[in-house]
Amino acid sequence: MNRLVARDLTLAYEQRVVAEGLGVEVPDGSFTVIVGPNGCGKSTLLRALARLLKPREGAVFLDGEPILGQPAKQVARRVGLLPQQPVTPDGITVADLVARGRYPYQRLLRQWSREDERAVAAAMEAVGVTELADRVVDELSGGQRQRVWLALVLAQETPIMLLDEPTTFLDIAHQIEVLDLCSRLHEEGRTLVAVLHDLNHACRYATHLIAMRGGEIVAQGRPSDIVTAELVERVFGLPCRIIDCPETGTPLVVPADRRKALTAGML
Amino acid sequence: MSRVVRAGALSVRWEPRAAAVGVGLLAVGLAAAVFVVGTGDFPISAPEVVRALVGQGDQATTFIVTELRLPRAAVGLLAGLALGISGAIFQSMSRNPLGSPDLIGFTTGASTGALLQILVFGGGTLAIAAGSVAGAVGTAAAVYALSYRGGGVSGHRLVLIGVGAAAMLEAANSYLITRAELREAYEAAFWLTGSLNNRGWEHAAPLGWALAVLVPLALAYGRRLTMGELGDDAAQALGVPVQRSRAVLVAVGVGLTAVSATAVGPVPFVALVAPQLARRLTRRTGPHLMSAGLMGAALLSVGDLISLKLPVAVPVGVVTGALGGLYLVWLLAATGRKGTT
Ligand SMILES: Nc1ncnc2c1ncn2[C@@H]1O[C@H](COP(=O)(O)OP(=O)(O)O)[C@@H](O)[C@H]1O
Ligand SMILES: [Mg+2]
């Protein structure tokens, strides 16, 4: 059995039910990418997987045990989450922010161990923000800030990392940079689950792709096995062609040019 | 920069700068308290005050110092400590430098409770105290309930609703006073200014006991408060029980507000200013409850000393109000220049 599994989830905010009977299994050692239209419940699913949202029905299991029954700090040593909209405290420096990722390991009289020091230095090194250590996070560029937040999650040293839209608001070069970094983390042995908006990036990096719509999983599997024009049409309502990416050989989604049809219709 | 002391598996982090600021503030607060004790119809020099405090003074001086004047100084220090810590808690939770209990209605609610006792029910000292605690707690509960949306409380909503509540309660307080008899109205107006006059051990002792419980509790939750500034999701994903610690911190913060209002009345601005000044001096990010508390104690103690030394007698609330107003003007000007907070 895989380490992180969800069974028969009903996820809801007060009156609004987002998903019913949702089952997900995150393959150990995979780079799982979740795609789907806005509001289909991707963030909600990640929040449930990270123990942030209590399912109305069903349960999430971590290492075979219901995640809600396990102590918060112990879960936080195994599952990390980069939220979609993290809040950066005013005036905080890069090193201070990354250091907060060590909270699950700290206690009243174990405030800053050598382990903490090493993990924070390694995390900043891995995302290339060591030189920025004393800079104020508010004053960094969007790409730098995103890397700092990734370093915080890395410093948490969890075998499973959940990343909610880690590339949103970044320019294309920074998107690829962050995704290459994720890919490297995956190759080093971590299990990654990321929500991405760009289907082509999803196909390029995912070893396991989950396509969601309206709180349900429409398809999952290796991108080259499941991504077809019909699937994209069904999930996003977008007519398209699928070709092989000349660079990686993974599926490449080319939206159909509907402008001709539209103009023809208008005439 | 912080330093670490390690012994085996144990490690403790401390910041020399914050520690130095804390010691300095404590020294200022205590020094001001000594001069407060020395001031009065029968002036006592500072060395004599200290001698009386350590049990080396003559009988008459010792009586005046320990029985008549020390309670006033103690109430000033303790209430200032409570105000500074509660201000730091609410500013951090609301992520807003204006989110302090005196601007978001909690202190005004304490006044309403006290006024109702003074003017309507004609209660004694104990009833007035109970009224102000009930007023603060009731207002806090209402403001929280009204700001609650979708499983949590947002900082902006809390401040806006709190400011609204403060305005309404302010109006209610004014109305209560206009309906009062002249002598009662005078007593009420005096209470509303915030004063340290005529404070005895019957005020200082309960305040001390309450703080002996509330302050350690607040400090124990300080780290969780700091983590909460990362946003609920990130904090929770790092293992912080966000909702539970918020509930405890609100209760502790309201408790501190209520006991300080009960002891000195609604002294304005200390809770608002102390955390900000402490933060600038320590150059720390995030809340630092102890330095905010010590700053509060120093501010109220120094404010009291100023109020005693002015040629006309004014209550301490007038002094902190004037100083706080200057601070607000400066804060708004600085914010306007930078374009952000
Ligand atoms: N805190 C919340 N309270 C109420 N409804 C919410 C909340 N967060 C999300 N929703 C709703 O739940 C649905 C799924 O949201 P979300 O999981 O954020 O979608 P996605 O991440 O796929 O864009 C949306 O319709 C959204 O409006
Ligand atoms: Mg989302």
XYZ file of C-alpha atoms and ligand atoms in Angstrom:
636
model
C 0.000 0.000 0.000
C 1.170 3.531 -0.692
C 2.011 5.905 2.148
C -0.581 8.579 1.337
C -4.047 7.357 0.428
C -7.499 8.942 0.526
C -10.692 6.874 0.581
C -14.298 7.905 -0.119
C -13.735 11.551 0.735
C -16.623 13.943 0.979
C -15.025 17.385 1.159
C -17.066 20.439 1.975
C -16.861 24.025 3.230
C -19.875 24.723 5.435
C -22.784 24.271 2.995
C -20.753 23.912 -0.184
C -19.851 20.306 -1.053
C -16.737 20.241 -3.260
C -16.249 16.493 -3.753
C -18.081 13.279 -2.936
C -16.784 9.727 -2.871
C -13.330 10.855 -3.948
C -10.541 8.278 -3.744
C -6.892 9.074 -4.443
C -3.721 7.082 -4.070
C -0.391 8.901 -4.347
C 2.132 6.381 -5.717
C 5.241 6.292 -3.510
C 8.209 7.912 -5.187
C 6.074 9.526 -7.885
C 5.970 13.089 -9.151
C 2.201 13.333 -9.183
C 0.641 16.335 -10.881
C -2.993 17.331 -10.449
C -4.646 19.310 -13.235
C -8.181 20.553 -13.720
C -10.182 23.729 -14.293
C -10.372 26.502 -11.684
C -12.554 25.641 -8.725
C -12.663 21.884 -9.383
C -11.303 21.107 -5.920
C -7.550 20.646 -6.400
C -6.531 22.845 -3.477
C -9.305 21.371 -1.366
C -7.966 17.870 -2.052
C -4.403 18.897 -1.167
C -5.629 20.490 2.063
C -7.371 17.253 3.000
C -4.238 15.235 2.173
C -2.193 17.530 4.421
C -4.628 17.185 7.367
C -5.791 20.803 7.050
C -9.378 19.997 6.148
C -11.436 17.448 8.012
C -13.381 15.357 5.483
C -17.100 15.220 6.118
C -16.920 11.542 5.225
C -14.140 9.123 4.404
C -10.559 9.444 5.591
C -6.999 10.131 4.551
C -4.459 7.499 5.574
C -0.780 8.207 6.132
C 1.383 5.115 6.549
C -1.761 3.050 7.020
C -3.206 5.112 9.901
C -5.961 7.752 9.687
C -4.096 11.040 9.389
C -6.478 12.946 11.680
C -5.724 10.641 14.586
C -1.986 11.309 14.399
C -0.206 14.105 16.309
C 0.136 17.249 14.182
C 3.906 17.567 14.506
C 4.481 13.927 13.621
C 2.424 14.333 10.461
C 4.355 17.515 9.688
C 7.611 15.559 9.707
C 6.303 13.348 6.904
C 4.027 15.558 4.804
C 4.881 19.151 3.844
C 2.609 21.621 2.070
C 3.262 24.783 0.117
C -0.121 26.557 0.206
C -1.520 28.318 -2.842
C -1.368 31.672 -1.075
C 1.226 31.642 1.664
C 1.495 34.765 3.826
C 4.938 36.303 4.213
C 5.280 38.108 7.570
C 6.244 41.793 7.279
C 9.951 42.447 7.272
C 11.046 38.821 7.732
C 14.422 37.784 6.307
C 14.966 34.805 4.036
C 16.902 32.846 6.655
C 14.248 33.489 9.313
C 11.425 32.411 7.039
C 13.160 29.202 5.954
C 14.029 28.446 9.588
C 10.319 28.316 10.417
C 10.159 25.115 8.399
C 11.866 23.400 11.332
C 8.921 23.931 13.687
C 7.846 20.244 13.661
C 11.225 19.259 15.095
C 11.401 21.891 17.803
C 10.386 21.760 21.430
C 10.615 24.038 24.434
C 14.233 23.087 25.140
C 15.179 21.989 21.658
C 14.863 25.355 19.968
C 17.659 25.229 17.426
C 19.627 21.994 17.073
C 22.577 21.392 14.777
C 20.138 19.353 12.679
C 17.961 22.454 12.261
C 20.942 24.516 11.261
C 22.103 21.939 8.709
C 18.601 21.423 7.232
C 18.028 25.155 6.753
C 21.423 25.671 5.127
C 20.874 22.674 2.847
C 17.387 23.851 1.866
C 18.596 27.342 0.971
C 21.482 25.854 -0.990
C 19.161 23.502 -2.901
C 16.946 26.312 -4.185
C 19.856 28.721 -4.632
C 18.892 31.422 -2.111
C 21.923 31.124 0.179
C 23.222 34.520 -0.990
C 19.847 36.079 -0.164
C 19.848 34.787 3.435
C 19.796 38.229 5.070
C 17.536 39.923 2.550
C 13.966 40.882 3.428
C 11.553 38.538 1.655
C 9.027 41.308 0.763
C 11.706 42.983 -1.325
C 12.520 39.964 -3.511
C 11.147 39.224 -6.966
C 8.218 36.825 -7.310
C 10.471 34.014 -8.518
C 12.922 34.447 -5.667
C 10.094 34.587 -3.142
C 8.611 31.349 -4.471
C 11.992 29.652 -4.175
C 12.302 30.867 -0.581
C 8.932 29.321 0.256
C 10.018 26.101 -1.423
C 13.112 26.177 0.773
C 10.859 26.466 3.837
C 9.006 23.307 2.795
C 12.331 21.614 1.975
C 13.745 22.477 5.393
C 10.806 20.556 6.809
C 12.563 17.455 5.381
C 9.427 15.490 4.641
C 9.456 12.449 2.356
C 6.155 13.679 0.869
C 5.750 17.262 -0.410
C 2.477 18.795 -1.574
C 2.838 21.939 -3.701
C -0.210 24.025 -4.606
C 0.497 25.923 -7.821
C 4.197 26.474 -7.179
C 4.644 28.168 -10.574
C 1.716 30.586 -10.688
C 2.737 34.252 -11.090
C 6.201 33.289 -12.367
C 7.513 34.065 -15.825
C 8.241 31.134 -18.108
C 11.943 30.906 -17.278
C 11.251 30.889 -13.545
C 8.455 28.344 -14.016
C 10.869 25.934 -15.680
C 13.487 26.667 -13.050
C 11.088 25.790 -10.215
C 9.861 22.670 -12.026
C 13.404 21.475 -12.750
C 14.099 21.928 -9.068
C 10.993 19.874 -8.196
C 12.131 17.232 -10.637
C 15.508 17.054 -8.951
C 13.881 16.733 -5.518
C 11.812 13.902 -6.933
C 14.866 12.148 -8.330
C 16.514 12.389 -4.913
C 13.741 10.134 -3.634
C 10.885 12.365 -2.485
C 7.255 11.869 -3.357
C 5.882 15.078 -4.865
C 2.307 16.116 -5.484
C 1.920 19.398 -7.354
C -1.063 21.283 -8.695
C -0.114 22.854 -12.034
C -2.107 24.975 -14.458
C 0.004 24.415 -17.548
C -0.960 21.071 -19.101
C 2.236 20.909 -21.118
C 4.352 21.344 -18.018
C 2.235 18.700 -16.298
C 2.863 16.230 -19.131
C 6.539 17.055 -19.213
C 7.292 16.576 -15.525
C 4.641 14.221 -14.099
C 5.277 10.525 -13.640
C 1.650 10.262 -12.563
C -1.043 12.626 -13.787
C -4.443 13.131 -12.135
C -7.074 15.013 -14.139
C -9.947 16.398 -12.067
C -13.217 18.027 -12.917
C -16.062 19.041 -10.600
C -14.575 17.263 -7.589
C -14.094 13.977 -9.463
C -11.085 12.248 -10.944
C -11.653 11.889 -14.659
C -8.453 10.021 -15.497
C -5.117 9.151 -13.935
C -1.945 7.472 -15.071
C 1.202 8.205 -17.008
C 0.727 11.343 -19.102
C 1.615 9.573 -22.364
C -0.976 6.887 -21.584
C -3.899 9.092 -20.678
C -3.558 12.497 -22.325
C -5.685 12.533 -25.446
C -7.629 15.229 -27.265
C -10.854 13.742 -25.872
C -9.580 13.925 -22.299
C -8.587 17.571 -22.628
C -11.944 18.360 -24.224
C -13.748 16.538 -21.424
C -11.784 18.083 -18.561
C -11.280 21.638 -19.776
C -13.856 21.871 -22.593
C -11.036 22.816 -24.933
C -10.824 21.306 -28.427
C -7.185 20.583 -29.226
C -4.646 18.400 -30.937
C -2.020 16.373 -29.132
C 1.440 16.073 -30.655
C 4.702 14.718 -29.299
C 6.919 17.306 -27.724
C 10.024 17.583 -29.912
C 12.153 18.126 -26.809
C 10.933 15.450 -24.363
C 8.591 13.206 -26.368
C 5.796 13.805 -23.848
C 2.303 14.861 -24.993
C 2.019 18.482 -26.088
C -1.397 20.104 -26.121
C -2.043 22.452 -29.037
C -5.393 24.248 -28.698
C -7.525 24.225 -31.854
C -7.704 27.587 -33.583
C -11.354 28.412 -33.126
C -11.074 31.933 -34.450
C -11.572 30.766 -38.062
C -14.747 28.915 -37.105
C -15.958 31.941 -35.169
C -15.338 34.374 -38.003
C -16.936 31.965 -40.489
C -19.967 31.737 -38.220
C -20.280 35.496 -38.020
C -20.228 36.020 -41.781
C 21.276 37.896 15.097
C 20.381 35.174 17.497
C 22.741 33.029 19.533
C 22.305 29.409 20.487
C 23.282 27.682 23.691
C 23.519 23.930 23.352
C 24.008 21.164 25.891
C 23.677 17.649 24.572
C 20.306 17.312 22.857
C 19.057 20.565 24.384
C 19.324 23.892 22.644
C 18.058 27.315 23.579
C 17.995 30.290 21.270
C 18.316 33.830 22.513
C 18.866 37.231 21.010
C 21.409 39.474 22.707
C 19.784 42.583 21.296
C 16.296 41.662 22.473
C 17.694 40.656 25.862
C 19.523 43.970 26.203
C 16.389 45.902 25.240
C 14.385 43.896 27.771
C 16.849 44.599 30.578
C 16.956 48.285 29.629
C 13.169 48.594 29.612
C 12.902 46.822 32.938
C 15.466 49.228 34.395
C 13.577 52.253 33.054
C 10.268 50.937 34.396
C 11.672 50.186 37.835
C 13.517 53.500 38.046
C 10.347 55.398 37.121
C 8.478 53.374 39.751
C 11.017 54.365 42.410
C 10.529 58.041 41.578
C 6.743 57.589 41.555
C 6.980 56.163 45.058
C 9.155 59.091 46.109
C 6.679 61.693 44.832
C 3.895 63.115 46.962
C 3.015 65.534 49.751
C 5.859 63.992 51.694
C 8.732 63.682 49.181
C 11.162 60.810 49.658
C 14.498 60.651 47.862
C 15.225 57.728 45.585
C 17.944 56.177 47.821
C 15.563 56.376 50.763
C 12.835 54.664 48.744
C 15.208 51.847 47.834
C 16.366 51.540 51.430
C 12.761 51.276 52.605
C 12.014 48.667 49.934
C 14.855 46.410 51.061
C 13.817 46.803 54.691
C 16.500 49.243 55.793
C 14.416 52.403 56.137
C 12.922 53.999 59.256
C 9.434 53.001 60.292
C 7.475 56.013 59.052
C 9.153 56.060 55.645
C 8.758 52.308 55.267
C 5.049 52.598 56.011
C 4.528 55.364 53.462
C 6.548 53.524 50.844
C 5.275 49.954 51.175
C 1.699 50.559 52.305
C 0.679 53.828 50.692
C 2.681 54.352 47.526
C 4.183 51.061 46.376
C 0.795 49.622 45.310
C 0.344 52.492 42.881
C 3.748 51.879 41.289
C 3.120 48.123 41.198
C -0.269 48.547 39.531
C 1.357 50.809 36.943
C 4.069 48.293 36.097
C 1.742 45.285 36.060
C -1.052 46.934 34.082
C 1.523 48.204 31.578
C 2.888 44.676 31.226
C -0.604 43.329 30.605
C -1.412 46.042 28.063
C 1.827 45.523 26.127
C 1.365 41.760 25.885
C -2.305 41.921 24.942
C -1.526 44.542 22.288
C 1.178 42.308 20.800
C -1.174 39.308 20.746
C -4.001 41.107 18.939
C -1.760 42.990 16.519
C -0.107 39.742 15.526
C -3.359 37.830 15.146
C -5.023 40.580 13.130
C -1.797 41.245 11.159
C -2.491 44.912 11.668
C -0.610 47.490 13.752
C -3.987 49.071 14.562
C -5.459 45.788 15.783
C -4.945 46.595 19.443
C -7.577 46.006 22.115
C -8.110 49.735 22.781
C -9.017 50.451 19.150
C -11.105 47.369 18.425
C -13.588 47.855 21.197
C -12.470 45.488 23.938
C -11.294 48.263 26.248
C -14.327 50.401 25.396
C -16.499 47.414 26.281
C -14.747 47.177 29.625
C -15.648 50.844 30.210
C -19.279 50.230 29.312
C -19.415 47.407 31.823
C -17.831 49.574 34.506
C -20.099 52.566 33.748
C -23.197 50.421 33.967
C -22.102 49.392 37.435
C -21.194 52.925 38.549
C -24.189 54.724 37.091
C -27.036 52.264 36.765
C -26.568 49.580 39.392
C -24.589 51.684 41.846
C -22.195 48.824 42.544
C -19.094 49.007 44.707
C -15.456 48.455 43.747
C -15.853 44.711 43.281
C -18.996 45.081 41.181
C -17.259 47.705 39.015
C -14.344 45.319 38.482
C -16.674 42.474 37.570
C -18.574 44.798 35.234
C -15.470 45.839 33.352
C -14.268 42.244 32.965
C -17.714 41.208 31.720
C -17.776 44.182 29.331
C -14.398 43.312 27.802
C -15.168 39.614 27.478
C -18.661 40.227 26.097
C -17.405 42.706 23.506
C -14.594 40.376 22.447
C -17.022 37.481 22.052
C -19.394 39.594 19.948
C -16.632 41.030 17.726
C -15.210 37.564 17.181
C -18.560 36.006 16.400
C -19.307 38.769 13.875
C -15.908 38.428 12.168
C -16.155 34.640 11.936
C -16.483 33.478 8.341
C -15.831 30.109 6.749
C -14.090 28.445 9.671
C -11.877 31.323 10.763
C -11.432 34.979 11.575
C -9.704 37.322 9.151
C -7.587 40.170 10.459
C -9.205 42.913 8.378
C -12.728 41.907 9.316
C -11.776 41.799 12.958
C -10.333 45.316 12.903
C -13.232 46.822 10.928
C -15.925 45.222 13.048
C -13.972 46.033 16.212
C -13.650 49.703 15.238
C -17.403 49.761 14.587
C -18.088 48.164 17.955
C -15.780 50.672 19.641
C -17.703 53.597 18.085
C -21.043 52.183 19.206
C -19.861 51.485 22.735
C -18.276 54.937 22.893
C -21.657 56.435 22.065
C -23.301 54.250 24.697
C -20.744 55.400 27.273
C -21.387 59.068 26.500
C -25.123 58.508 26.740
C -24.744 56.806 30.123
C -22.788 59.770 31.422
C -25.280 62.373 30.197
C -27.984 60.544 32.152
C -26.032 60.506 35.387
C -26.126 62.627 38.516
C -23.339 65.176 38.700
C -21.273 63.433 41.356
C -21.628 60.029 39.715
C -20.826 61.512 36.339
C -17.633 62.907 37.813
C -16.677 59.494 39.187
C -17.462 57.866 35.848
C -15.539 60.427 33.818
C -12.614 59.953 36.133
C -12.735 56.184 35.676
C -12.902 56.660 31.895
C -9.679 58.669 31.786
C -7.623 55.894 33.284
C -5.859 56.727 36.502
C -3.452 55.322 39.050
C -4.564 57.570 41.901
C -5.468 55.942 45.211
C -4.367 52.454 44.228
C -3.806 50.130 47.165
C -2.804 46.546 47.622
C -6.452 45.600 47.148
C -5.933 46.611 43.493
C -2.354 45.420 43.074
C -2.718 41.944 44.592
C -5.551 40.597 42.399
C -3.833 42.065 39.349
C -0.602 40.320 40.323
C -2.352 36.974 40.797
C -4.161 37.252 37.476
C -0.919 38.046 35.667
C 0.860 35.163 37.394
C -1.504 32.909 35.460
C -2.024 34.846 32.225
C 1.528 35.960 31.426
C 3.180 32.494 31.501
C 0.287 31.179 29.418
C 0.788 33.950 26.856
C 4.545 33.336 26.702
C 3.995 29.591 26.278
C 1.890 30.322 23.199
C 4.257 32.958 21.812
C 5.954 30.591 19.400
C 2.617 29.420 18.006
C 1.574 33.042 17.611
C 4.724 33.696 15.576
C 4.066 30.666 13.401
C 0.472 31.793 12.842
C 1.777 34.803 10.925
C 2.587 32.438 8.029
C -1.135 32.085 7.362
C -3.417 29.365 8.670
C -2.609 26.773 6.022
C 1.174 27.012 6.208
C 1.143 27.104 10.009
C -1.152 24.101 10.225
C 0.911 22.165 7.701
C 3.917 22.742 9.957
C 2.082 21.144 12.849
C 0.662 24.198 14.642
C -2.840 23.592 16.071
C -4.010 26.924 14.651
C -7.617 27.071 15.790
C -6.894 25.829 19.303
C -3.976 28.186 19.898
C -5.994 31.090 18.526
C -8.788 30.338 20.979
C -6.323 30.223 23.887
C -4.548 33.404 22.764
C -7.806 35.330 22.367
C -8.888 34.250 25.824
C -5.528 35.237 27.345
C -5.441 38.557 25.445
C -8.973 39.484 26.500
C -8.142 38.442 30.052
C -5.102 40.735 30.095
C -7.145 43.605 28.657
C -9.895 43.075 31.168
C -7.690 42.895 34.274
C -5.690 45.951 33.265
C -8.854 47.950 32.527
C -10.199 46.859 35.878
C -7.076 48.029 37.671
C -6.398 51.359 35.948
C -9.378 52.051 33.720
C -9.122 52.324 29.948
C -5.634 53.870 29.750
C -5.325 54.645 26.057
C -2.618 53.806 23.544
C -0.198 51.741 25.643
C -1.394 48.464 24.083
C -1.236 50.037 20.636
C 2.190 51.618 20.917
C 4.207 49.263 23.125
C 4.501 46.303 20.699
C 5.463 48.578 17.823
C 8.118 50.466 19.757
C 9.495 47.216 21.186
C 9.679 45.743 17.705
C 11.608 48.726 16.412
C 14.058 48.603 19.291
C 14.650 44.840 19.142
C 14.593 44.805 15.315
C 12.791 41.506 15.439
C 10.178 40.349 13.015
C 7.096 38.869 14.489
C 5.604 39.374 17.903
C 7.848 39.367 20.920
C 5.519 39.265 23.870
C 8.059 39.810 26.627
C 9.658 42.919 25.137
C 6.214 44.333 24.258
C 5.136 43.729 27.858
C 8.235 45.336 29.337
C 7.782 48.289 26.989
C 4.197 48.630 28.214
C 5.357 48.545 31.829
C 8.018 51.194 31.160
C 5.579 53.414 29.234
C 2.871 53.343 31.884
C 5.356 53.824 34.718
C 7.074 56.754 33.004
C 3.673 58.170 32.009
C 2.590 58.036 35.633
C 5.756 59.800 36.751
C 5.181 62.552 34.175
C 1.578 62.935 35.317
C 2.805 63.356 38.899
C 5.467 65.919 38.002
C 3.256 68.152 35.841
C 2.319 71.473 37.465
C -1.385 70.602 37.174
C -2.592 67.219 38.378
C -3.644 65.030 35.434
C -4.419 61.331 35.444
C -1.963 59.017 33.671
C -4.468 58.325 30.900
C -4.187 61.923 29.718
C -0.395 61.581 29.452
C -0.462 58.282 27.534
C -3.260 59.666 25.359
C -1.150 62.671 24.384
C 1.971 60.574 23.754
C -0.040 57.961 21.850
C -1.606 60.606 19.637
C 1.856 61.818 18.655
C 2.829 58.237 17.859
C -0.247 57.731 15.668
C 0.477 60.888 13.698
C 4.049 59.732 13.202
C 2.918 56.215 12.173
C 0.456 57.573 9.603
C 3.029 60.011 8.237
C 5.669 57.275 7.949
C 3.155 54.920 6.326
C 2.029 57.589 3.883
C 5.616 58.240 2.844
C 6.449 54.588 2.273
C 3.062 53.787 0.744
C 2.765 50.612 2.821
C 2.745 49.586 6.423
N -12.672 28.587 2.341
C -13.668 28.279 1.463
N -14.951 28.470 1.810
C -15.953 28.163 0.960
N -15.776 27.672 -0.270
C -14.525 27.464 -0.687
C -13.392 27.749 0.156
N -12.263 27.444 -0.520
C -12.674 26.980 -1.722
N -14.017 26.994 -1.825
C -14.806 26.546 -2.972
O -14.526 25.181 -3.196
C -14.403 24.923 -4.570
C -13.073 24.265 -4.848
O -12.048 25.202 -4.578
P -10.503 24.872 -4.756
O -10.230 23.551 -4.155
O -9.760 26.026 -4.246
O -10.362 24.787 -6.340
P -9.057 24.735 -7.244
O -7.888 24.716 -6.360
O -9.217 23.506 -8.044
O -9.101 25.944 -8.108
C -14.569 26.246 -5.285
O -15.884 26.307 -5.803
C -14.385 27.274 -4.225
O -15.201 28.376 -4.466
Mg -6.367 26.074 -6.038
